[in-house]
GROMACS .gro file of C-alpha atoms in nm:
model
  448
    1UNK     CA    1  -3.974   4.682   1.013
    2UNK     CA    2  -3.603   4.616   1.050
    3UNK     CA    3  -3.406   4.569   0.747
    4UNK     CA    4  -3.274   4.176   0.679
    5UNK     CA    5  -2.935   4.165   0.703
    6UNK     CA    6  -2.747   4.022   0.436
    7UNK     CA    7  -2.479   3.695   0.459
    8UNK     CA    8  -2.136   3.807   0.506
    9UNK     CA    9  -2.097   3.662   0.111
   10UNK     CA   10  -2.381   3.844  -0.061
   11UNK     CA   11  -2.284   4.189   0.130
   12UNK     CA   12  -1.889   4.165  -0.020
   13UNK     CA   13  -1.997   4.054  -0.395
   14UNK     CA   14  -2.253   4.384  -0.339
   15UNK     CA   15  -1.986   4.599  -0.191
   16UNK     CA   16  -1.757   4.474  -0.507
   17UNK     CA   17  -2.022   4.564  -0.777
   18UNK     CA   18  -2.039   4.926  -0.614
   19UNK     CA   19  -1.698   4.991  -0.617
   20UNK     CA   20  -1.625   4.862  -0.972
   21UNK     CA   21  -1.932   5.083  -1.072
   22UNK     CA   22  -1.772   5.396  -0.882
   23UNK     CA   23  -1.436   5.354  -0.990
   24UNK     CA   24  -1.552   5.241  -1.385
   25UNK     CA   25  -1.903   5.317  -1.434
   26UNK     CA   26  -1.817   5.525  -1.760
   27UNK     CA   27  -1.495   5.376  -1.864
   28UNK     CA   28  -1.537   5.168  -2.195
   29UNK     CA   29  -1.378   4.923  -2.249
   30UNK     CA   30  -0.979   5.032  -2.404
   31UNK     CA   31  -0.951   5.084  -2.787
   32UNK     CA   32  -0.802   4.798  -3.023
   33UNK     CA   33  -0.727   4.575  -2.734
   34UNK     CA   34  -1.012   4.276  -2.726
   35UNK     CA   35  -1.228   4.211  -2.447
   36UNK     CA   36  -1.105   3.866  -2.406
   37UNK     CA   37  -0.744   4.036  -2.411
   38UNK     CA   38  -0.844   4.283  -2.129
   39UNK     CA   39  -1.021   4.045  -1.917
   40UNK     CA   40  -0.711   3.843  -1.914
   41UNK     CA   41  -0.505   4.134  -1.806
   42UNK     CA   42  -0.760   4.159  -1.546
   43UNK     CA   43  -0.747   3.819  -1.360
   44UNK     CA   44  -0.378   3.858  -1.382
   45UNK     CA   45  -0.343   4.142  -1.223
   46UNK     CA   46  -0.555   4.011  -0.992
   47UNK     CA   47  -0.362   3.705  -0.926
   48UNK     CA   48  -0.068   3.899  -0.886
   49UNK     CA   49  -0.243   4.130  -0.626
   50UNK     CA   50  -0.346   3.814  -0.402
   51UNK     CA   51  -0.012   3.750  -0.249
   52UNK     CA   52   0.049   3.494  -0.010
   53UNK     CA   53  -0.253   3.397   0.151
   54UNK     CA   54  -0.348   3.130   0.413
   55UNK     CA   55  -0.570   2.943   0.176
   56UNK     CA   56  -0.244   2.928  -0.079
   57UNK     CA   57  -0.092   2.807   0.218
   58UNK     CA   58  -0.296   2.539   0.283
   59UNK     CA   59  -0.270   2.456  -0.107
   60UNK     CA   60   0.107   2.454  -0.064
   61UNK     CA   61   0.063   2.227   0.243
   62UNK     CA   62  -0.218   1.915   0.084
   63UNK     CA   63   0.011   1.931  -0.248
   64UNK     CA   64   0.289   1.857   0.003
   65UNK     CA   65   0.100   1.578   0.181
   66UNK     CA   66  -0.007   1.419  -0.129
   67UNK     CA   67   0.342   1.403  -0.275
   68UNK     CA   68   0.406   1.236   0.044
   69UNK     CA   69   0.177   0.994   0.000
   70UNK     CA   70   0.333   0.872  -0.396
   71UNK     CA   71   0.675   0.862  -0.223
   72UNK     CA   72   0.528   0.645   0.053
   73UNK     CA   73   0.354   0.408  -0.174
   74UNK     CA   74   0.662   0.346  -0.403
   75UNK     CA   75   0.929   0.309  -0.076
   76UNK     CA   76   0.692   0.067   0.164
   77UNK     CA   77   0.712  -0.183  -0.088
   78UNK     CA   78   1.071  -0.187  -0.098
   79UNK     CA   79   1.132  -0.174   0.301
   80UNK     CA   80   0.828  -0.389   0.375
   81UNK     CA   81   0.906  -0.650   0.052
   82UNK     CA   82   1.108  -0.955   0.286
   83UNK     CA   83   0.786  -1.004   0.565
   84UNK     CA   84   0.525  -0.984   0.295
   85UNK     CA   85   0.720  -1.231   0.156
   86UNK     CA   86   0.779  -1.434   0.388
   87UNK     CA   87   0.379  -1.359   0.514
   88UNK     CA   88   0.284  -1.519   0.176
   89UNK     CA   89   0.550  -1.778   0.094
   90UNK     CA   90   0.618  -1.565  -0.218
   91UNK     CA   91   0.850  -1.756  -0.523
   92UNK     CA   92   1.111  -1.492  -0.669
   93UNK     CA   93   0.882  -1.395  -0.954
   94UNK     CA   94   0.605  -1.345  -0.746
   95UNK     CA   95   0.840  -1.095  -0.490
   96UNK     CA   96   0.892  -0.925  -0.853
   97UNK     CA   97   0.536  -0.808  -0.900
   98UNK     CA   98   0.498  -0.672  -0.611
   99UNK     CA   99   0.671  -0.323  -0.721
  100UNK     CA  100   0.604  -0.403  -1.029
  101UNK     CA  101   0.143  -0.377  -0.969
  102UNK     CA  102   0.202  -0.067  -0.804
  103UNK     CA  103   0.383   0.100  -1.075
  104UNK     CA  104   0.177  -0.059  -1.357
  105UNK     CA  105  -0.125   0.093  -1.169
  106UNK     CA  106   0.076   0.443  -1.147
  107UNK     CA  107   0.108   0.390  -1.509
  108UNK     CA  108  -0.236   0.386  -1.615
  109UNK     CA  109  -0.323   0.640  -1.336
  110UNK     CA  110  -0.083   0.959  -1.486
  111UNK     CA  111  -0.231   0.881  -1.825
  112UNK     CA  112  -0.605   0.940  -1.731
  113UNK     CA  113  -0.610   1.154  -1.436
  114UNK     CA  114  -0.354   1.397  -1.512
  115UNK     CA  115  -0.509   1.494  -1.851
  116UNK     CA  116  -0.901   1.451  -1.694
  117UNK     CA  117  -0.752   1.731  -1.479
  118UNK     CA  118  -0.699   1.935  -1.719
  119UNK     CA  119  -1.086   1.869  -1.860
  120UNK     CA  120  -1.235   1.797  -1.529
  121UNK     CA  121  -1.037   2.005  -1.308
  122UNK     CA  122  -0.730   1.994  -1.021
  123UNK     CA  123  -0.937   1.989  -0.726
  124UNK     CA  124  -1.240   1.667  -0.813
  125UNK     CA  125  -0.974   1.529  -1.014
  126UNK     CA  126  -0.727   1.495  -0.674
  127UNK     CA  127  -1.040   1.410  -0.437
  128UNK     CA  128  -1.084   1.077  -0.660
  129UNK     CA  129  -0.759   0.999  -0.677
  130UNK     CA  130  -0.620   1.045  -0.373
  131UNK     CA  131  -0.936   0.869  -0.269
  132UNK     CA  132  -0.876   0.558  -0.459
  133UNK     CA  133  -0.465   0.550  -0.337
  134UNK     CA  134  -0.552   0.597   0.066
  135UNK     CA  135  -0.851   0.313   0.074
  136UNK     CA  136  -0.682   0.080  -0.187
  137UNK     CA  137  -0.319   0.105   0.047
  138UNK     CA  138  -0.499   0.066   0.389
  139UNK     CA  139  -0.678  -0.238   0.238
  140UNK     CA  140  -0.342  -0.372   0.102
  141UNK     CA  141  -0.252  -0.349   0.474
  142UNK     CA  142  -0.585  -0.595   0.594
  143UNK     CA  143  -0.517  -0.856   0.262
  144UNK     CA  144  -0.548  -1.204   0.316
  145UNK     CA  145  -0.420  -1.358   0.008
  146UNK     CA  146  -0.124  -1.244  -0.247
  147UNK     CA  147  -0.382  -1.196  -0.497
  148UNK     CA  148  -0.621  -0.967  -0.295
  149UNK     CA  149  -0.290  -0.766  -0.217
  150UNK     CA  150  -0.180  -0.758  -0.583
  151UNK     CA  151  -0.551  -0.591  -0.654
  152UNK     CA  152  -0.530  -0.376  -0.364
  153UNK     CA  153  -0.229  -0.246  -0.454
  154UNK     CA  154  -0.292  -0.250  -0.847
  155UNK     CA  155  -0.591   0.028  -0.757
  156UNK     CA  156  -0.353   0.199  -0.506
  157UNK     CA  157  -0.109   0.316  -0.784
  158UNK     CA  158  -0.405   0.442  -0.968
  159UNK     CA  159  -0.333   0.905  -0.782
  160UNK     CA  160  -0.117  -0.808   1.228
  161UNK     CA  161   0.193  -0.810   1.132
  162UNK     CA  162   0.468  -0.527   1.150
  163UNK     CA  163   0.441  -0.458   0.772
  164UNK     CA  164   0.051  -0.454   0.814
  165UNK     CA  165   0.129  -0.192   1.013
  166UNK     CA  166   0.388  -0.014   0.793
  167UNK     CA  167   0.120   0.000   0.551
  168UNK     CA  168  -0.191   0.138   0.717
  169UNK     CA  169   0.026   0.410   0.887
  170UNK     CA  170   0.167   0.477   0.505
  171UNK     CA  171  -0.186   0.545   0.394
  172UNK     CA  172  -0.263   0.825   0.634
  173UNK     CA  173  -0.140   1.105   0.437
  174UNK     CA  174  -0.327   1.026   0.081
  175UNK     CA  175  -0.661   1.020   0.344
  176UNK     CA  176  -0.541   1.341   0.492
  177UNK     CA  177  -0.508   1.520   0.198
  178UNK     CA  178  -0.845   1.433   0.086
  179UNK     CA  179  -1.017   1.574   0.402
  180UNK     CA  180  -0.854   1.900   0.344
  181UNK     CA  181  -0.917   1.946  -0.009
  182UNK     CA  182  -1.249   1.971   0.066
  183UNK     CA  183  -1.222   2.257   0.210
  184UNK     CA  184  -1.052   2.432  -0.076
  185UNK     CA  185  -1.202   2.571  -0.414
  186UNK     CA  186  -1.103   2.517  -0.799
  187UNK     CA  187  -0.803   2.655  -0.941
  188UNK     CA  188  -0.950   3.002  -1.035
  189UNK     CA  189  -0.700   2.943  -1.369
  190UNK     CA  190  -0.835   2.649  -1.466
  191UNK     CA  191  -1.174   2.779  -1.390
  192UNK     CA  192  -1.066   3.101  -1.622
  193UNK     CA  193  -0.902   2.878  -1.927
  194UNK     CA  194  -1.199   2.655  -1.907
  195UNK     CA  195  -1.452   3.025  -1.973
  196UNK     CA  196  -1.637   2.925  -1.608
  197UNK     CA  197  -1.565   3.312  -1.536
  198UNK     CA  198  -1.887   3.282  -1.268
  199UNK     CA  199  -1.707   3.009  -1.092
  200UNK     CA  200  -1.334   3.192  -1.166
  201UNK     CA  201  -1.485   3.522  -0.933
  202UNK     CA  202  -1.632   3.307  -0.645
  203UNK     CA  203  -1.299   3.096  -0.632
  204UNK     CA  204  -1.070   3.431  -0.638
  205UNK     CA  205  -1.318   3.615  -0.426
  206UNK     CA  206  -1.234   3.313  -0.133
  207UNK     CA  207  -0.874   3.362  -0.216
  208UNK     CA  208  -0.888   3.685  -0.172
  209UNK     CA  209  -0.764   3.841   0.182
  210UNK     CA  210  -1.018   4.132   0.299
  211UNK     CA  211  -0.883   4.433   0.061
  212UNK     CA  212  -0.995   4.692  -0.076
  213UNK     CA  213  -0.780   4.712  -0.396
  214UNK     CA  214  -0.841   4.319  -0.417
  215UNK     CA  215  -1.252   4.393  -0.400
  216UNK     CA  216  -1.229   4.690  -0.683
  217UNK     CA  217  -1.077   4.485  -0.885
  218UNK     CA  218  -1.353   4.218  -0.829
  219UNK     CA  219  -1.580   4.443  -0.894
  220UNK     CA  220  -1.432   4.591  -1.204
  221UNK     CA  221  -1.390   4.236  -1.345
  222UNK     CA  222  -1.770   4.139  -1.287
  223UNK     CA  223  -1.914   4.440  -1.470
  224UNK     CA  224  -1.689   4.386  -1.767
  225UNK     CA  225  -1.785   4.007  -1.778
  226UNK     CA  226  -2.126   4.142  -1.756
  227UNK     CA  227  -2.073   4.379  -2.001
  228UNK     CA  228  -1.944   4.085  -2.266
  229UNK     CA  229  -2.210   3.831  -2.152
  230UNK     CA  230  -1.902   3.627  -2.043
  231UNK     CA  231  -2.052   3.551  -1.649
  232UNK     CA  232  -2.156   3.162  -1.746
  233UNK     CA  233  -2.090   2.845  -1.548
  234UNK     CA  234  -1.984   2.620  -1.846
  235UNK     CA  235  -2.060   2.290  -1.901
  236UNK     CA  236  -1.800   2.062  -1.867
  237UNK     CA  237  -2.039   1.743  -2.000
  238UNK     CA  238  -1.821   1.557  -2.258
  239UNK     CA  239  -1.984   1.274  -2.449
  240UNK     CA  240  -1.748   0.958  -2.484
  241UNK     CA  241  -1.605   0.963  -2.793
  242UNK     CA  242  -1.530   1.335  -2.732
  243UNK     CA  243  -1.351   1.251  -2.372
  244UNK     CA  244  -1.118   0.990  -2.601
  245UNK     CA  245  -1.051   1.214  -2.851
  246UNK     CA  246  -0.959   1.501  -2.608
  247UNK     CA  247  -0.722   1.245  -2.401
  248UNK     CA  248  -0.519   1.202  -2.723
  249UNK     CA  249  -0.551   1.526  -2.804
  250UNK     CA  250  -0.392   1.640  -2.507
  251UNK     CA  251  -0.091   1.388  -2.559
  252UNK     CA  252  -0.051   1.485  -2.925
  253UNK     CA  253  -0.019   1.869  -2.789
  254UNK     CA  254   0.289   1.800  -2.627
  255UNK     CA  255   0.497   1.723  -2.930
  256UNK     CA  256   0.344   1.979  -3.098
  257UNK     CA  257   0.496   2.322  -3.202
  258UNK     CA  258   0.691   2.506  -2.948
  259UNK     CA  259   0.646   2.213  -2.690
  260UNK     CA  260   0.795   1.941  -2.867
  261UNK     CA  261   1.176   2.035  -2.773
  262UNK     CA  262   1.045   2.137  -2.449
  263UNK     CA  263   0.880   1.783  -2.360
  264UNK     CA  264   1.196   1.592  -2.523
  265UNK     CA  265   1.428   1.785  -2.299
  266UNK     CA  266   1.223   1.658  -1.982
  267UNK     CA  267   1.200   1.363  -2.119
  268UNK     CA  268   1.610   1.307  -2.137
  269UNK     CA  269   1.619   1.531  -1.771
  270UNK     CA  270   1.365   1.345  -1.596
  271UNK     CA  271   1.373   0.944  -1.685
  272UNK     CA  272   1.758   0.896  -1.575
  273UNK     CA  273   1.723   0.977  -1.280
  274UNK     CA  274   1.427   0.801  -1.166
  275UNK     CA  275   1.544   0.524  -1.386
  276UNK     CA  276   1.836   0.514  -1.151
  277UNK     CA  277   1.659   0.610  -0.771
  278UNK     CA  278   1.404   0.415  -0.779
  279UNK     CA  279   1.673   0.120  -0.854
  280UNK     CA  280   1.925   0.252  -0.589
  281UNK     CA  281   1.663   0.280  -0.354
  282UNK     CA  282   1.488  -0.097  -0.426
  283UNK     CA  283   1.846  -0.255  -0.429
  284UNK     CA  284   1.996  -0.066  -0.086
  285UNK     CA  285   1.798  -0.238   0.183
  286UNK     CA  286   1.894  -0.593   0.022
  287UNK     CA  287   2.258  -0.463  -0.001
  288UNK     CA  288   2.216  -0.351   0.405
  289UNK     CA  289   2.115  -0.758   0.472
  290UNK     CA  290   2.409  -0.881   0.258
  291UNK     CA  291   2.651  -0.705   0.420
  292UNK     CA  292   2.507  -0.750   0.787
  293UNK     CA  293   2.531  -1.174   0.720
  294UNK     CA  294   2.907  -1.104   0.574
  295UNK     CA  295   2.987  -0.921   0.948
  296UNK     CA  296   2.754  -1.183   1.126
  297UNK     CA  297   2.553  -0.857   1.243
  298UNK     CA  298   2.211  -0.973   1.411
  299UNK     CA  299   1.940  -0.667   1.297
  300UNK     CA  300   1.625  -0.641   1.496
  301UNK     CA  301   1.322  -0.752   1.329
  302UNK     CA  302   1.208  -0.334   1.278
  303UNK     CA  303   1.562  -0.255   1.157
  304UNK     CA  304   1.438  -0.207   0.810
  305UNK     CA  305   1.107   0.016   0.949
  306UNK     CA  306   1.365   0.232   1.151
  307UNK     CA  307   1.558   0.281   0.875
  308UNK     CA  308   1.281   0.374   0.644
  309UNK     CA  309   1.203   0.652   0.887
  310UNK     CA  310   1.547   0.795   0.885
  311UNK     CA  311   1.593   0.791   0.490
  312UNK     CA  312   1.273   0.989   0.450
  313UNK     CA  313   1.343   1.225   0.685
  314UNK     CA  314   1.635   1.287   0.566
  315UNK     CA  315   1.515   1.444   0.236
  316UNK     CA  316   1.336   1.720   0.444
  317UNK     CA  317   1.686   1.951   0.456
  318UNK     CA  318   1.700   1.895   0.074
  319UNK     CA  319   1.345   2.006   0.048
  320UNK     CA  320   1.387   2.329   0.263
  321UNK     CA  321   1.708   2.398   0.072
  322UNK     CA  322   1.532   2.385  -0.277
  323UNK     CA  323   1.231   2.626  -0.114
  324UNK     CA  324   1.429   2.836  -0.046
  325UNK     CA  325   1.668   2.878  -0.321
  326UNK     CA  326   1.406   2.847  -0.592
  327UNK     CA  327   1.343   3.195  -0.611
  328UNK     CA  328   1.713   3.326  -0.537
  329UNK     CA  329   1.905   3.124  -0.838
  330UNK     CA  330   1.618   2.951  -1.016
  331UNK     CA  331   1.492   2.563  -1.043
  332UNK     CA  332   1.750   2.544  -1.317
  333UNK     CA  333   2.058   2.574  -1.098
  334UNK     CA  334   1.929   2.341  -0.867
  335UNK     CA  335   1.837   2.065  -1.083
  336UNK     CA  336   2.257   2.056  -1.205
  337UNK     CA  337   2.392   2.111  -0.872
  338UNK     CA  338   2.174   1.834  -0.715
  339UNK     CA  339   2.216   1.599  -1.015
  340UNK     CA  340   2.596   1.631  -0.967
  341UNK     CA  341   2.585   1.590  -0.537
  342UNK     CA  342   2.354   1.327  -0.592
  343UNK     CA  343   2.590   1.132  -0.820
  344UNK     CA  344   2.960   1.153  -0.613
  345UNK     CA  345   2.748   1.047  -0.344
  346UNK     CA  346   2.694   0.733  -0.447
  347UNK     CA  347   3.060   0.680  -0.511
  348UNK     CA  348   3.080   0.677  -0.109
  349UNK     CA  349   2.965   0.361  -0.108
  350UNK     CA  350   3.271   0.165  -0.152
  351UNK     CA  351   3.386   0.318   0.168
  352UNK     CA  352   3.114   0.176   0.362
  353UNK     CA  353   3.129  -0.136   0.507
  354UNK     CA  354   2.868  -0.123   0.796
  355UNK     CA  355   2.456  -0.115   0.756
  356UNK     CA  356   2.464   0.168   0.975
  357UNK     CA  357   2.749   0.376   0.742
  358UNK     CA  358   2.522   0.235   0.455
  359UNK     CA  359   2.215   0.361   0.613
  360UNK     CA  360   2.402   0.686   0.635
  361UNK     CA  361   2.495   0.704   0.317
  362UNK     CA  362   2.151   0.672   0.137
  363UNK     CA  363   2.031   0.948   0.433
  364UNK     CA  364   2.304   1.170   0.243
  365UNK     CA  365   2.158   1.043  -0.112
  366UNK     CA  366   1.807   1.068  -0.044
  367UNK     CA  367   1.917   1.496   0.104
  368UNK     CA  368   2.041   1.588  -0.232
  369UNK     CA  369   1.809   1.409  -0.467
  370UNK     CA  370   1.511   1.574  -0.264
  371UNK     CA  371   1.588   1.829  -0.503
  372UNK     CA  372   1.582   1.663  -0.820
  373UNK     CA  373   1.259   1.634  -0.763
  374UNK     CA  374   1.130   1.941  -0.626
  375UNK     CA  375   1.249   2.145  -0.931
  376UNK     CA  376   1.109   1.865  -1.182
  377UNK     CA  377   0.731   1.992  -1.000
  378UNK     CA  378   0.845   2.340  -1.091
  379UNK     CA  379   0.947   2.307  -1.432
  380UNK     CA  380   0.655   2.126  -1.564
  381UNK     CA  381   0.407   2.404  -1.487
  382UNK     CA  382   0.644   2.657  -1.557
  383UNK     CA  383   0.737   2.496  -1.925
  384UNK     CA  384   0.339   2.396  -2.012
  385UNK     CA  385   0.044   2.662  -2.014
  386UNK     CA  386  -0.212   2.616  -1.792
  387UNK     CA  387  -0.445   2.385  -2.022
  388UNK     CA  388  -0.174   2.079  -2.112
  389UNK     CA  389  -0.022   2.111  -1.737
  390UNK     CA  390  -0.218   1.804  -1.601
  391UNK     CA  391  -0.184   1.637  -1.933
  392UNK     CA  392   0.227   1.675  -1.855
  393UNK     CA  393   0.253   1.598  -1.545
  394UNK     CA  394   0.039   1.243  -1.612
  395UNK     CA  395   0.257   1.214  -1.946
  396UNK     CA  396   0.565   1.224  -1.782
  397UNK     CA  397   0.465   1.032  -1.479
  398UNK     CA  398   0.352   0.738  -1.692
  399UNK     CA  399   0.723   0.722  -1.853
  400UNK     CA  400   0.817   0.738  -1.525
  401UNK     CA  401   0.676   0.448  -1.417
  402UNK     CA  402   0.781   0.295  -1.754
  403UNK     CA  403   1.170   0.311  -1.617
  404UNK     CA  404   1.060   0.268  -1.269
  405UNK     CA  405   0.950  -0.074  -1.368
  406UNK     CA  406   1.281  -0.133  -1.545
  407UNK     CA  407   1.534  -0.004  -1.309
  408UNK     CA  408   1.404  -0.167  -1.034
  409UNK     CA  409   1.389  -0.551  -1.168
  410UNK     CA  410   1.768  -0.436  -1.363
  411UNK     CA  411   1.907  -0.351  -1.029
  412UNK     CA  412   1.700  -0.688  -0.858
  413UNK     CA  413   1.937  -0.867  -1.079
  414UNK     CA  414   2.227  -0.695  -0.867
  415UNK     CA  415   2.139  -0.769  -0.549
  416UNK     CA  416   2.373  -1.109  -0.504
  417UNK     CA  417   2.626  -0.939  -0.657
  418UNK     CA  418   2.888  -0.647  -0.579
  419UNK     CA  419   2.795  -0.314  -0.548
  420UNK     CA  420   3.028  -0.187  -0.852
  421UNK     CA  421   2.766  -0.157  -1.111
  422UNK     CA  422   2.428  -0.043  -0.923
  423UNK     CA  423   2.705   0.255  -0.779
  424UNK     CA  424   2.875   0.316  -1.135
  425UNK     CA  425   2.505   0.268  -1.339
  426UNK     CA  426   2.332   0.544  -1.068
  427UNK     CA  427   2.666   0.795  -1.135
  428UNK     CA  428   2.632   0.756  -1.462
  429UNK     CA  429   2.244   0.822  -1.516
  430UNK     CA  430   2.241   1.136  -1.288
  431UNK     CA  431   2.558   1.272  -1.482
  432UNK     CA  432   2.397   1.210  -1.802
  433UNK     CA  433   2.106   1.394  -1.682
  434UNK     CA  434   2.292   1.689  -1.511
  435UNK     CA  435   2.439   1.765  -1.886
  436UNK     CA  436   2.124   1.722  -2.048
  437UNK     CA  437   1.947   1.964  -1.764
  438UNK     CA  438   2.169   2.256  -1.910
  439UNK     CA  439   1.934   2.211  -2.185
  440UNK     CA  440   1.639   2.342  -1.983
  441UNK     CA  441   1.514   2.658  -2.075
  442UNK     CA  442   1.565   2.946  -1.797
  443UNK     CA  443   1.224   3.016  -1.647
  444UNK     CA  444   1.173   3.418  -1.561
  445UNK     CA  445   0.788   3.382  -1.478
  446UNK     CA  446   0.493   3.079  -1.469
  447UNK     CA  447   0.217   3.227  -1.717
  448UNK     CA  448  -0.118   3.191  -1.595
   0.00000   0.00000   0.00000
C-alpha cells in the first residue's frame, strides 16, 4: 500500500513540531522569567525574523487602497457639489448637508468600528466596513431623489450624469480593497493580545516565507504553548451590555495614565490641520469659478473632474517622499517640515490670478500636506499598544470629522468673499500645529 501523502499545510506544521522538538526537546522553560513573558519574546522575535514579505506587501498595498477610498469620499462631494445641485434643484442649506451626511456618518463610523476592531479584529472589522462605504457610494451614484442620496451617502461615511459617473468610478477602490482582504489573514498581534495563540501560529505560519529559522521557531513556539495549555481559539462572544461597556472602556483608556498627554498632544497636532484642509479644499473649487466669471473665462463642463484628477495625483510625490524618509529622519521630522511647506504655500495664493495658476497651486498644497497625513497613520500605532490602536484611530477620526464639519461650512461662509482669510486662517492652523507637533514624542520602535 502506498503511503497518503500529506497537504502541503499539514506536512510544514509536522516538519515545525520536529524541529522545535530537536532543537528544544529538553530545554525547560528559562528560570524566573514567566511563561507568558517568554512566549512574548517568542512571537517577537518571530515577527522580527519575517521581514518583508509579499503578503505584508499586499497588506501595505489594500491599507493604501482603502485610504484612497476615505480621501475619495470626502473630495467627490466637493468637486461634484454644483451638478448635484443643480441635478436636484438644491436651496443653499440643502447644498450644506451634503458634506455635512457624509461626515456625520464618518462620525459615528470611527467611534464603533475602530474600537470593534480592536474586540472583533482588523481584518472582519475592514471587510464590513469597507463593504458598507463601496455599495452605499455606488448607490449614491444611481439616487433618484435628494433624500435617497442623503441616506446613501449617510451609510457611505459609515468605514447619467457626469457626477453619476464621478461617483461610481470613486467607489471602485473601497470594493477593491474588500476583494483582496479576503485573501489575507488576521493580524497575528491582535490574534496574540486577544490569547487566540492557535489562530496567532496559522496566521504567522502564512506570513511566513519558506525558512528554516522561521519554521524552528514555529515549532519551538507550539510546544511551549503546548506545554502551558495556552494553544486555544478564544471566544470572542461578547454579550451586549459587555460590548457597551468595553466601547467606553476603550475611550476612557485613552486619557488614562501614560496615554492621556499622549492623546492630548494628537489631539492639538491632528484637528488644525484637518480643521483647515478639509476647508481649503471645500472652498478652492468655488474660488476657481469666482475668479474664472471675474476674467470672463468659459470652463468646460468636466473642468472641475479634470481638475480633481490632477490635485489627487499630485499628493503621490508627497506620499513617496514621506515612504521614504520615514525610516531615515523619523515621522516626527516630517510632520514639522510638512506642516510648515504646507502653510507658506498657501500664502501663494495672492499671486494667482488664473484657475489654471490656482489649480496649480492647490497641486503644490495637496504635495506637501500628503505628508501630514502619512505620519499622523504612523504615529497613532506607534504612540498606542496594540489593544487601544483601533480604539485611537476611530477616536481621533470622529474629532476629525467633528472639525471637518466645522471648517468646511466656516470656510462656505467665505466663498463670496476675498481670499484673505480662508489663506491667513489655513497658515495659521498648520503653524499652530507645526509648534504643537514638537510636542510629539520621538518614536525609536512600534511595540507589538
Amino acid at each position: 500500500m502506498e503511503p497518503v501523502e500529506l497537504p502541503d499545510s499539514a506536512n510544514q506544521e509536522e516538519e515545525e513540531e520536529q524541529m522545535g522538538r530537536d532543537e528544544e526537546s529538553d530545554a525547560p522553560l528559562i528560570p524566573g522569567k514567566s511563561s507568558a513573558t517568554q512566549i512574548a519574546d517568542f512571537y517577537d522575535l518571530l515577527l522580527s525574523k519575517l521581514g518583508v514579505t509579499f503578503k505584508l506587501l499586499l497588506i501595505v498595498f489594500c491599507s493604501g487602497i482603502g485610504l484612497l477610498s476615505d480621501t475619495l469620499e470626502i473630495m467627490s462631494i466637493s468637486f461634484a457639489k454644483d451638478d448635484i445641485s443643480k441635478q436636484f434643484k438644491l436651496s443653499r442649506l440643502e447644498e450644506s448637508t451634503l458634506a455635512g451626511v457624509l461626515f456625520a456618518g464618518m462620525l459615528l463610523g470611527g467611534l464603533v468600528w475602530g474600537r470593534a476592531a480592536d474586540i472583533y479584529g482588523r481584518r472582519r472589522i475592514l471587510l464590513i466596513s469597507l463593504s458598507m462605504n463601496g455599495t452605499c457610494a455606488a448607490l449614491s451614484a444611481l439616487s433618484t431623489s435628494f433624500s435617497m442620496f442623503l441616506l446613501a451617502r449617510f451609510f457611505s461615511g459609515i468605514g447619467w450624469t457626469a457626477w453619476r459617473v464621478y461617483l461610481l468610478l470613486c467607489s471602485i477602490p473601497s470594493l477593491l480593497a474588500v476583494l483582496l482582504y479576503f485573501f489575507l489573514s488576521e493580524s497575528p498581534v491582535f490574534l496574540i493580545q486577544k490569547g487566540r495563540n492557535l489562530q496567532a501560529l496559522e496566521a504567522l505560519r502564512r506570513f511566513a516565507p519558506n525558512s528554516s529559522d522561521i519554521s524552528q521557531e514555529l515549532g519551538q513556539l507550539k510546544r511551549v504553548l503546548e506545554d502551558e495549555n495556552m494553544v486555544t481559539s478564544a471566544s470572542e462572544r461578547l454579550e451586549c451590555h459587555a460590548v457597551i461597556k468595553e466601547f467606553a472602556m476603550g475611550v476612557v483608556e485613552l486619557f488614562s495614565g501614560g496615554l492621556l498627554k499622549i492623546t492630548l498632544i494628537l489631539i492639538a497636532v491632528i484637528l488644525p490641520v484637518h480643521f483647515g484642509y478639509y476647508g481649503f479644499m471645500l472652498w478652492f473649487p468655488e474660488y476657481i469659478k469666482k475668479q474664472s466669471n471675474s476674467s470672463g473665462e468659459i470652463l468646460s463642463e468636466d473642468y472641475v473632474y479634470r481638475e480633481s484628477l490632477y490635485v489627487s495625483l499630485a499628493s503621490l510625490p508627497g506620499n513617496l517622499i514621506s515612504v521614504l524618509l520615514t525610516d531615515v529622519v523619523g515621522p516626527k521630522l516630517i510632520l514639522c517640515v510638512s506642516q510648515v511647506l504646507s502653510a507658506c504655500s498657501v500664502f501663494l495664493l495672492w499671486k494667482f490670478n488664473s484657475p489654471d495658476q490656482t489649480v496649480l497651486l492647490t497641486c503644490l498644497f495637496n504635495a506637501v500636506t500628503a505628508p501630514i497625513f502619512n505620519m499622523v497613520d504612523v504615529l497613532i500605532p506607534a504612540l498606542y499598544p496594540t489593544q487601544s490602536r483601533g480604539t485611537a484611530f476611530g477616536f481621533h477620526c470622529a474629532l476629525i470629522r467633528i472639525v471637518t464639519i466645522a471648517g468646511t461650512s466656516l470656510f462656505s461662509m467665505f466663498i463670496d468673499s476675498s481670499p484673505t482669510a480662508p489663506i491667513l486662517l489655513t497658515a495659521i492652523l498648520l503653524f499652530s500645529s507645526a509648534l504643537v507637533s514638537l510636542a510629539v514624542p520621538k518614536i525609536t520602535s512600534i511595540s507589538h
